[in-house]
mmCIF file of N, CA and C in Angstrom:
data_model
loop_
_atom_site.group_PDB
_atom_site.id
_atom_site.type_symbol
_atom_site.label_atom_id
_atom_site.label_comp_id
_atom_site.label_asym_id
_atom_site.label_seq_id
_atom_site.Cartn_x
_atom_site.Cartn_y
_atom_site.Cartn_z
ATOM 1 N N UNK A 18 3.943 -24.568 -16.639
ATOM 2 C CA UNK A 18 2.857 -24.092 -15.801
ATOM 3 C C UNK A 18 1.886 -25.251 -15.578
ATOM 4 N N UNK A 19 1.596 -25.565 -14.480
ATOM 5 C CA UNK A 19 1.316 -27.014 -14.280
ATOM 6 C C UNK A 19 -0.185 -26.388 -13.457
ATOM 7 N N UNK A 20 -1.742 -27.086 -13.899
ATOM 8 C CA UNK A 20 -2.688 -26.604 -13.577
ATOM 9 C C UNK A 20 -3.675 -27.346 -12.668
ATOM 10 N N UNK A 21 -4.415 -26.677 -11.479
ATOM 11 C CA UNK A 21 -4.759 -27.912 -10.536
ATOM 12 C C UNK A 21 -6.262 -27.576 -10.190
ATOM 13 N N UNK A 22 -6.614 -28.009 -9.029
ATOM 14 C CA UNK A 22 -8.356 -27.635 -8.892
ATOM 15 C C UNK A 22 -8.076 -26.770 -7.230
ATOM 16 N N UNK A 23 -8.980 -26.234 -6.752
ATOM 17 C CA UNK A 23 -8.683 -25.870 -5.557
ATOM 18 C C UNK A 23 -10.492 -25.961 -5.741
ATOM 19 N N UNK A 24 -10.601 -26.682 -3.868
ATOM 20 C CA UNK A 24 -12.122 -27.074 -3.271
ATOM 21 C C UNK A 24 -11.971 -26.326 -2.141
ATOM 22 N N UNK A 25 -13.000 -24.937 -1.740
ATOM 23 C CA UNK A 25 -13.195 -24.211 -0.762
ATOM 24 C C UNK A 25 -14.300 -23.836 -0.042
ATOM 25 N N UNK A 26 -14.240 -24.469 1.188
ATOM 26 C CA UNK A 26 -14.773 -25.230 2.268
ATOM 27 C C UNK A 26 -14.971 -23.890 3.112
ATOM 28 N N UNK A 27 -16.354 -23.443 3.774
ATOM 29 C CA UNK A 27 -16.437 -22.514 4.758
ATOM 30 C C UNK A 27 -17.579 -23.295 5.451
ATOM 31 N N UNK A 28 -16.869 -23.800 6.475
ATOM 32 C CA UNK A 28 -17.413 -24.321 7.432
ATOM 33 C C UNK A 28 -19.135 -23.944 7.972
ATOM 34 N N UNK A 29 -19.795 -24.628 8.268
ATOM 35 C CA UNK A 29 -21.658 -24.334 8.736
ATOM 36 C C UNK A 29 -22.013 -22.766 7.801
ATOM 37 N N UNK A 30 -21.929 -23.031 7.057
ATOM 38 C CA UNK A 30 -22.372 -21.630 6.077
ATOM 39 C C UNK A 30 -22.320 -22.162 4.472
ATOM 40 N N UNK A 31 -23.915 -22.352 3.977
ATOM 41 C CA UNK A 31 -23.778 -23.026 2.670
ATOM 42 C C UNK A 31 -23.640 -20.983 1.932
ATOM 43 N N UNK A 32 -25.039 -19.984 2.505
ATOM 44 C CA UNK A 32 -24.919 -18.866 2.066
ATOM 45 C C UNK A 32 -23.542 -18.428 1.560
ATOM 46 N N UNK A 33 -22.419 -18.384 2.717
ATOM 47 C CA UNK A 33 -21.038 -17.808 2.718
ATOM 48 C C UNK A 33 -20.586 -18.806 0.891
ATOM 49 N N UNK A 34 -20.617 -19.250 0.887
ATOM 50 C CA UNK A 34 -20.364 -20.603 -0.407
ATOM 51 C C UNK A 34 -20.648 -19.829 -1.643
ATOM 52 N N UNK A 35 -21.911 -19.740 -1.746
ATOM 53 C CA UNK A 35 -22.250 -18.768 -2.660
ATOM 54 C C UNK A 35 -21.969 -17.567 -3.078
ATOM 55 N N UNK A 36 -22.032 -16.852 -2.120
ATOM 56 C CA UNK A 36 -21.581 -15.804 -2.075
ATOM 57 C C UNK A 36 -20.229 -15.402 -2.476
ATOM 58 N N UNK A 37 -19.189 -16.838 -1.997
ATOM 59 C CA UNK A 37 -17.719 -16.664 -2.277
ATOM 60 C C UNK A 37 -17.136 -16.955 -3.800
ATOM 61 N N UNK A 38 -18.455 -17.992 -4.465
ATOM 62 C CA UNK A 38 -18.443 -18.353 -5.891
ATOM 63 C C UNK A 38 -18.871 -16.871 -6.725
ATOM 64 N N UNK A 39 -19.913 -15.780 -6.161
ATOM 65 C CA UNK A 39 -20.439 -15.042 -6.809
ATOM 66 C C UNK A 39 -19.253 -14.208 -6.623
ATOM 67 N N UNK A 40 -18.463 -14.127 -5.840
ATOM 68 C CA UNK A 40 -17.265 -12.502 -5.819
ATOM 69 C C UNK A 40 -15.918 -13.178 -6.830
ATOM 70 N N UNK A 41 -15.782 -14.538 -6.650
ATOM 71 C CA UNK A 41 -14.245 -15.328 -7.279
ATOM 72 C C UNK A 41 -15.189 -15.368 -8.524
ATOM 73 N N UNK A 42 -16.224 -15.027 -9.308
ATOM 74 C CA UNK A 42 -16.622 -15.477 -10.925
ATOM 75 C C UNK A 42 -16.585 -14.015 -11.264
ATOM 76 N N UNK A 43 -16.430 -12.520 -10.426
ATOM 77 C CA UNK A 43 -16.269 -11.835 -10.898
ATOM 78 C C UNK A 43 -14.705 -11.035 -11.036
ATOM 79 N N UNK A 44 -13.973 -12.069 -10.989
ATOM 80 C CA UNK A 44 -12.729 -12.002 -11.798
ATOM 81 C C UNK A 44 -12.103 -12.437 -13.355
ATOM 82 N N UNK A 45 -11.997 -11.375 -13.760
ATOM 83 C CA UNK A 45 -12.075 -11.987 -15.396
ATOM 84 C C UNK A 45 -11.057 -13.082 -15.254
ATOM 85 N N UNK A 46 -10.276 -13.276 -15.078
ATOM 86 C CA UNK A 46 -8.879 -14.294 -15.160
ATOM 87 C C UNK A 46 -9.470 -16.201 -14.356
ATOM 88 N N UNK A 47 -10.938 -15.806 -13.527
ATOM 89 C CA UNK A 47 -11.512 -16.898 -12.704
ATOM 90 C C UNK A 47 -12.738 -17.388 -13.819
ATOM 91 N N UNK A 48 -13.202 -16.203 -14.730
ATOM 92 C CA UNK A 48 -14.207 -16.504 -14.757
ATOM 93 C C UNK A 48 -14.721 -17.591 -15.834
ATOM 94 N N UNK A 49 -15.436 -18.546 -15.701
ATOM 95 C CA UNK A 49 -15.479 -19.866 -16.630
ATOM 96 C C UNK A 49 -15.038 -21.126 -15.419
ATOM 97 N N UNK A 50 -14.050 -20.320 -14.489
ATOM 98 C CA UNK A 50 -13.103 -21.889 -13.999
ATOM 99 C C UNK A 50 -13.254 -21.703 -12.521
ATOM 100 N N UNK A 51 -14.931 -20.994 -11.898
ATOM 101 C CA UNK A 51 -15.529 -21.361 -10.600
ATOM 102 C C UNK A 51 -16.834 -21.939 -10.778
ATOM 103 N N UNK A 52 -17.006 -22.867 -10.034
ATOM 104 C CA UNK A 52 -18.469 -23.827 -10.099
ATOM 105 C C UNK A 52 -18.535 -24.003 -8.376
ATOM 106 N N UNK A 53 -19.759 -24.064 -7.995
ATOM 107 C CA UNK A 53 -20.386 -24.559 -6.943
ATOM 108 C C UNK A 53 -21.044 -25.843 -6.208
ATOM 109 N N UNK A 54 -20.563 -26.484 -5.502
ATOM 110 C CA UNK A 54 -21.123 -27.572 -5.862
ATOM 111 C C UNK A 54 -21.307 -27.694 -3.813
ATOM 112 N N UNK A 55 -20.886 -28.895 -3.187
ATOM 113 C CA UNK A 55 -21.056 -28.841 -1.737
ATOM 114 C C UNK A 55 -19.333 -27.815 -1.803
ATOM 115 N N UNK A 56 -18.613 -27.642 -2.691
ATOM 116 C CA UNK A 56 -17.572 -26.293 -2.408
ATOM 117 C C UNK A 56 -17.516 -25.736 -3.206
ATOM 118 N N UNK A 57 -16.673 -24.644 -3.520
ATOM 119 C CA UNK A 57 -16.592 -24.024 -4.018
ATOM 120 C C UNK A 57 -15.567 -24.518 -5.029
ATOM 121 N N UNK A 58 -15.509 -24.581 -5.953
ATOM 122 C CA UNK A 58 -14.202 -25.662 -6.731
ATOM 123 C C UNK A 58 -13.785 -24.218 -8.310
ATOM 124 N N UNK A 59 -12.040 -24.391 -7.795
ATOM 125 C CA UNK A 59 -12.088 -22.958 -8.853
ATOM 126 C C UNK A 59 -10.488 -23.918 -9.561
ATOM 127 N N UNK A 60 -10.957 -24.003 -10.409
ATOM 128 C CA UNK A 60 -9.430 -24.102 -11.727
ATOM 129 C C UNK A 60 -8.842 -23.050 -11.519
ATOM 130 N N UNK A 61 -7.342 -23.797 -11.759
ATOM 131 C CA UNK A 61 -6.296 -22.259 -11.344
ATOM 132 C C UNK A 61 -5.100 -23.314 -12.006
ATOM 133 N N UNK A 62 -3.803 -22.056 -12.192
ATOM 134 C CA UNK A 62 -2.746 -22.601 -12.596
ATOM 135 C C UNK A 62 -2.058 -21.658 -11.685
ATOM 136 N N UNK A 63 -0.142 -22.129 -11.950
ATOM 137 C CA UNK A 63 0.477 -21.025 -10.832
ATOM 138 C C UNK A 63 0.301 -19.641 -10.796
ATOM 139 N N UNK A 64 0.041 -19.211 -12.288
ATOM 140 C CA UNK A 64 -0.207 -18.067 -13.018
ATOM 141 C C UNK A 64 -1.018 -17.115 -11.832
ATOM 142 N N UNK A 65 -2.876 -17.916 -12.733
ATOM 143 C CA UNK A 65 -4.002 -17.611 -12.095
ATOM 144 C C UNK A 65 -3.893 -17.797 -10.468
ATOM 145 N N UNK A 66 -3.121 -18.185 -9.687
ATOM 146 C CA UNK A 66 -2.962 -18.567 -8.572
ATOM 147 C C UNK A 66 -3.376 -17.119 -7.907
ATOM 148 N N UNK A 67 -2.543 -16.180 -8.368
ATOM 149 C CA UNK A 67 -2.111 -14.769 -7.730
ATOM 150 C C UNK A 67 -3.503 -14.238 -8.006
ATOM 151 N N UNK A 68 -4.478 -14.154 -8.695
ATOM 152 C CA UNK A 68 -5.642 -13.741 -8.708
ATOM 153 C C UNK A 68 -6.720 -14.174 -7.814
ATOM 154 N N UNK A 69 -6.603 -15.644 -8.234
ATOM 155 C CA UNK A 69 -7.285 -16.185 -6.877
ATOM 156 C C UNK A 69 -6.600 -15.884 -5.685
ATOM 157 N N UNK A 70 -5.477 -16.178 -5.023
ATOM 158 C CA UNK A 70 -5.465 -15.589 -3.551
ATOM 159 C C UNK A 70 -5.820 -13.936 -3.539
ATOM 160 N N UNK A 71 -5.449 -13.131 -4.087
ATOM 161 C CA UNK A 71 -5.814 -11.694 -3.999
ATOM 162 C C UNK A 71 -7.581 -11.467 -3.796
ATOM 163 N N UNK A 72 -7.874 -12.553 -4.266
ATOM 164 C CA UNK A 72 -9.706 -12.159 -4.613
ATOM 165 C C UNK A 72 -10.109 -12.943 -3.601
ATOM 166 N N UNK A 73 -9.840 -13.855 -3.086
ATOM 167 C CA UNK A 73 -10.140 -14.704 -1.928
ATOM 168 C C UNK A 73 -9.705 -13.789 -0.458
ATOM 169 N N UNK A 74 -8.644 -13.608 -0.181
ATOM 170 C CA UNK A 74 -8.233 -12.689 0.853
ATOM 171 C C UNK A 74 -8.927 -11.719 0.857
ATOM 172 N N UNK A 75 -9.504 -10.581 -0.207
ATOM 173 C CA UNK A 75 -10.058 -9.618 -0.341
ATOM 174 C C UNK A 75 -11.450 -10.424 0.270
ATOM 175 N N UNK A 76 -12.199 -11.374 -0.185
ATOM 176 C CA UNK A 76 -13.484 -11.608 0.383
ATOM 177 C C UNK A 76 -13.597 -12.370 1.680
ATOM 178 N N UNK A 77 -12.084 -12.614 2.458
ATOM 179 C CA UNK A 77 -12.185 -13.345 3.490
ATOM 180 C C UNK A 77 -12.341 -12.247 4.342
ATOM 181 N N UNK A 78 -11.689 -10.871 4.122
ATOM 182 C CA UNK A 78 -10.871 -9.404 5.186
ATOM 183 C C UNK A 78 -12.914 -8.733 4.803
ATOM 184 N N UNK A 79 -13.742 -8.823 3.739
ATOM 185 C CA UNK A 79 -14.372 -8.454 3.726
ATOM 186 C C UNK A 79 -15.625 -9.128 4.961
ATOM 187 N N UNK A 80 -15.688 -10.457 4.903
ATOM 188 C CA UNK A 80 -16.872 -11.476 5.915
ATOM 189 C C UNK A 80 -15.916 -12.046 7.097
ATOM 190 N N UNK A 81 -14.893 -11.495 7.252
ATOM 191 C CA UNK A 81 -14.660 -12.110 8.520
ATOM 192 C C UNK A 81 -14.436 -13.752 8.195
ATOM 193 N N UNK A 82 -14.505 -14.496 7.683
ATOM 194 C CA UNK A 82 -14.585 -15.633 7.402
ATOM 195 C C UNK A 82 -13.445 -16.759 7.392
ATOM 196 N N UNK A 83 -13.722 -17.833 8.054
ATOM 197 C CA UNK A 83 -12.295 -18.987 7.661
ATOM 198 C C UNK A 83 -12.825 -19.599 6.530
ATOM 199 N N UNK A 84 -12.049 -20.039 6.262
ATOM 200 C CA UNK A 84 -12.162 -21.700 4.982
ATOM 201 C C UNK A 84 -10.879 -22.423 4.728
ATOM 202 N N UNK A 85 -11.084 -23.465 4.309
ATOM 203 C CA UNK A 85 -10.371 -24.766 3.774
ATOM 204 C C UNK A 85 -9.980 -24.452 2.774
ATOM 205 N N UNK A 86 -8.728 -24.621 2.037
ATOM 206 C CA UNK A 86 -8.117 -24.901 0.808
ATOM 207 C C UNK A 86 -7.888 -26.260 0.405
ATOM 208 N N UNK A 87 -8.457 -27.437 -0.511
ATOM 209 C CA UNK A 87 -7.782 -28.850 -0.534
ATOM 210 C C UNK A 87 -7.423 -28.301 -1.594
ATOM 211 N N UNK A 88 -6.318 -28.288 -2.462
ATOM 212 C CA UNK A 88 -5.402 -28.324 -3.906
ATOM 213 C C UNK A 88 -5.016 -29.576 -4.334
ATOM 214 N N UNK A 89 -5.475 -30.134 -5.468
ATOM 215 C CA UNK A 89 -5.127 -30.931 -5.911
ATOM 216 C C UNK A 89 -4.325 -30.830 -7.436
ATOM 217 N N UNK A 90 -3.323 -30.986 -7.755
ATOM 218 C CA UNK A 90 -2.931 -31.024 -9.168
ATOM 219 C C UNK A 90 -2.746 -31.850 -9.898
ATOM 220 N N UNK A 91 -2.948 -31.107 -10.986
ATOM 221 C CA UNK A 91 -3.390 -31.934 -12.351
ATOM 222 C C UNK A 91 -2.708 -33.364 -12.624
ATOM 223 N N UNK A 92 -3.432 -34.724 -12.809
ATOM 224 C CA UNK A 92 -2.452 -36.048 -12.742
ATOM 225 C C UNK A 92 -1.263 -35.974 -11.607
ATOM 226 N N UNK A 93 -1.643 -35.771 -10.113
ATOM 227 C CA UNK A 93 -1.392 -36.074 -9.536
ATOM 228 C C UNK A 93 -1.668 -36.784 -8.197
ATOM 229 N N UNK A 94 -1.689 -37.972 -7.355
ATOM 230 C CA UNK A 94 -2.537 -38.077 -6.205
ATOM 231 C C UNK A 94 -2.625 -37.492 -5.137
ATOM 232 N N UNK A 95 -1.422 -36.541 -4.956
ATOM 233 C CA UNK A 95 -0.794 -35.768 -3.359
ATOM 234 C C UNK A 95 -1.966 -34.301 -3.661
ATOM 235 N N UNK A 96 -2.388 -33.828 -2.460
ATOM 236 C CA UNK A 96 -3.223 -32.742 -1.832
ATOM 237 C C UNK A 96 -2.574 -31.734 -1.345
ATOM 238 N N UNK A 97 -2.989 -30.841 -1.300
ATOM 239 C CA UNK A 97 -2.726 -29.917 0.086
ATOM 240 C C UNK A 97 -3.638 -29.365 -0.117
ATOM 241 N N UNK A 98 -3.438 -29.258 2.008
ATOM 242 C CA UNK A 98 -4.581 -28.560 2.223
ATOM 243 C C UNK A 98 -4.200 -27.621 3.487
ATOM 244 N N UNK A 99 -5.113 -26.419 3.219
ATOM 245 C CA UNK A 99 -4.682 -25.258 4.203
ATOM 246 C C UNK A 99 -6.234 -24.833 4.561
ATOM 247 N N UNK A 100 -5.962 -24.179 5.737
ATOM 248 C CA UNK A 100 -7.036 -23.822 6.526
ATOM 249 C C UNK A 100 -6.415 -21.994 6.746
ATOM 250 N N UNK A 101 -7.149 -21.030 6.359
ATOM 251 C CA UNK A 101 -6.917 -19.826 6.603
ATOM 252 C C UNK A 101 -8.231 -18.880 6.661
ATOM 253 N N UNK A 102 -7.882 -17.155 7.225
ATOM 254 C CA UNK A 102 -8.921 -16.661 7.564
ATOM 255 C C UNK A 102 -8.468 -15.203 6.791
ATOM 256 N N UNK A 103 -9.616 -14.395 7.524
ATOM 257 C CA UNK A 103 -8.805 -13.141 6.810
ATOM 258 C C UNK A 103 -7.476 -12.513 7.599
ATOM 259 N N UNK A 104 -7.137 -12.990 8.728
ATOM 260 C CA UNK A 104 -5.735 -12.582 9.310
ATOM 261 C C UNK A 104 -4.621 -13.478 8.935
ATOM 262 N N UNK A 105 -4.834 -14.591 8.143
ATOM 263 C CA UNK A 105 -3.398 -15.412 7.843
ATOM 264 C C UNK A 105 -2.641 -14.716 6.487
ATOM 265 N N UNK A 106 -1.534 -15.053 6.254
ATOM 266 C CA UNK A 106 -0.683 -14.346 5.286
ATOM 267 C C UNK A 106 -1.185 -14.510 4.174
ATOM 268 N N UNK A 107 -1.371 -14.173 3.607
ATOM 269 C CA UNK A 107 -2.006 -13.968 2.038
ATOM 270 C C UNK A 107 -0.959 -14.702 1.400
ATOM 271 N N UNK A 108 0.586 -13.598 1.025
ATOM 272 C CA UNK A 108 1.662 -13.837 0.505
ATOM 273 C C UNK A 108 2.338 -15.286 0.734
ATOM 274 N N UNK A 109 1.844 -16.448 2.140
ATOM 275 C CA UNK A 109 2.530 -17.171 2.638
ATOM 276 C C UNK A 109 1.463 -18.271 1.782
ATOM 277 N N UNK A 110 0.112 -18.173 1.933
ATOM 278 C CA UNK A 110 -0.854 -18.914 1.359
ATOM 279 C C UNK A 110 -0.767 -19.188 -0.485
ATOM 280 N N UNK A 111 -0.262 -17.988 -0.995
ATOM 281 C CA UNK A 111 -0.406 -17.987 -2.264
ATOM 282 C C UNK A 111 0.966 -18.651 -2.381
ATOM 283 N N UNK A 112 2.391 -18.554 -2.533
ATOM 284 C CA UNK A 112 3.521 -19.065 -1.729
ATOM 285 C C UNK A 112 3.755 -20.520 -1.859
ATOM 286 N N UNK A 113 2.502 -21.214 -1.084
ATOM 287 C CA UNK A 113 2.479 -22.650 -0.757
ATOM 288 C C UNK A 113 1.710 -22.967 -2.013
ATOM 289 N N UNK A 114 0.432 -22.264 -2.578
ATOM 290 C CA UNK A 114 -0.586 -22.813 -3.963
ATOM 291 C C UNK A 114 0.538 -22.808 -5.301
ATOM 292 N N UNK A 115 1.413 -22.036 -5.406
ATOM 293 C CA UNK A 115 2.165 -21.872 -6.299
ATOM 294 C C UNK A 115 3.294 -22.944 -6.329
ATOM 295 N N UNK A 116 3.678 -23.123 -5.286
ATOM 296 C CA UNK A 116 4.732 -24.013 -5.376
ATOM 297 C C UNK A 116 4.097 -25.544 -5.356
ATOM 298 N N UNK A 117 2.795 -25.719 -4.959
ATOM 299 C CA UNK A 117 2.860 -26.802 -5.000
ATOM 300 C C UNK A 117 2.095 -27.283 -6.098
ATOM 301 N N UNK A 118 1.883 -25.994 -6.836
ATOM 302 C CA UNK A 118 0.843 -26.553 -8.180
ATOM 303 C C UNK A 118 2.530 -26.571 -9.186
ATOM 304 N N UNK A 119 3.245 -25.953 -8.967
ATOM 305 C CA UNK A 119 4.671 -25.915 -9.907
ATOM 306 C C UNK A 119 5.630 -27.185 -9.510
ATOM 307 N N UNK A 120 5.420 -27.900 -8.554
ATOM 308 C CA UNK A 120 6.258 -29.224 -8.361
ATOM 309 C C UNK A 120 6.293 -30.329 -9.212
ATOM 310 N N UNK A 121 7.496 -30.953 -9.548
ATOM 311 C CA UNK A 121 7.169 -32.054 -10.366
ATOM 312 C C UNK A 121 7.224 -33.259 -9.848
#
């Protein structure tokens, strides 16, 4: 289980930021491993992955909202990064965080 950072970006909206740190810290499985900073930056492993997209989608379908995903994993230099809203696939988003936090 290989563990990475994810930085989440909602474009001209520092409020939306906050707000998205205050709903992802009230997940017990998140909570300790979201901080705020100019993003939203949440520790996750492939595990925790499925919590975070479920709780993220849930607060994107709730504000209408896009944002940025950059993923970076642990001792590694390669990124990804996704851009989604509350109409993109949940299942396809979580999908791509999983596999690419599980690559060796």
């Amino acid at each position: 289980m290989t563990a990475g950072i994810v930085a989440i970006t909602v474009p001209n909206s520092d409020g939306e930021l906050r707000d998205l740190a205050a709903w992802l810290r009230g997940e017990d499985e998140l909570r300790g491993r979201v901080q705020l900073f100019d993003a939203v930056v949440v520790g996750v492993t492939s595990t925790s992955a499925v919590v975070f997209c479920r709780s993220l989608f849930a607060w994107l379908r709730r504000c209408q909202a896009r944002v940025s995903l950059r993923i970076k994993r642990s001792g590694a230099a390669e990124e990804l990064e996704i851009d989604c809203g509350a109409g993109s696939d949940a299942e396809q988003v979580l999908g791509a965080v999983q596999g690419f936090l599980d690559k060796a």
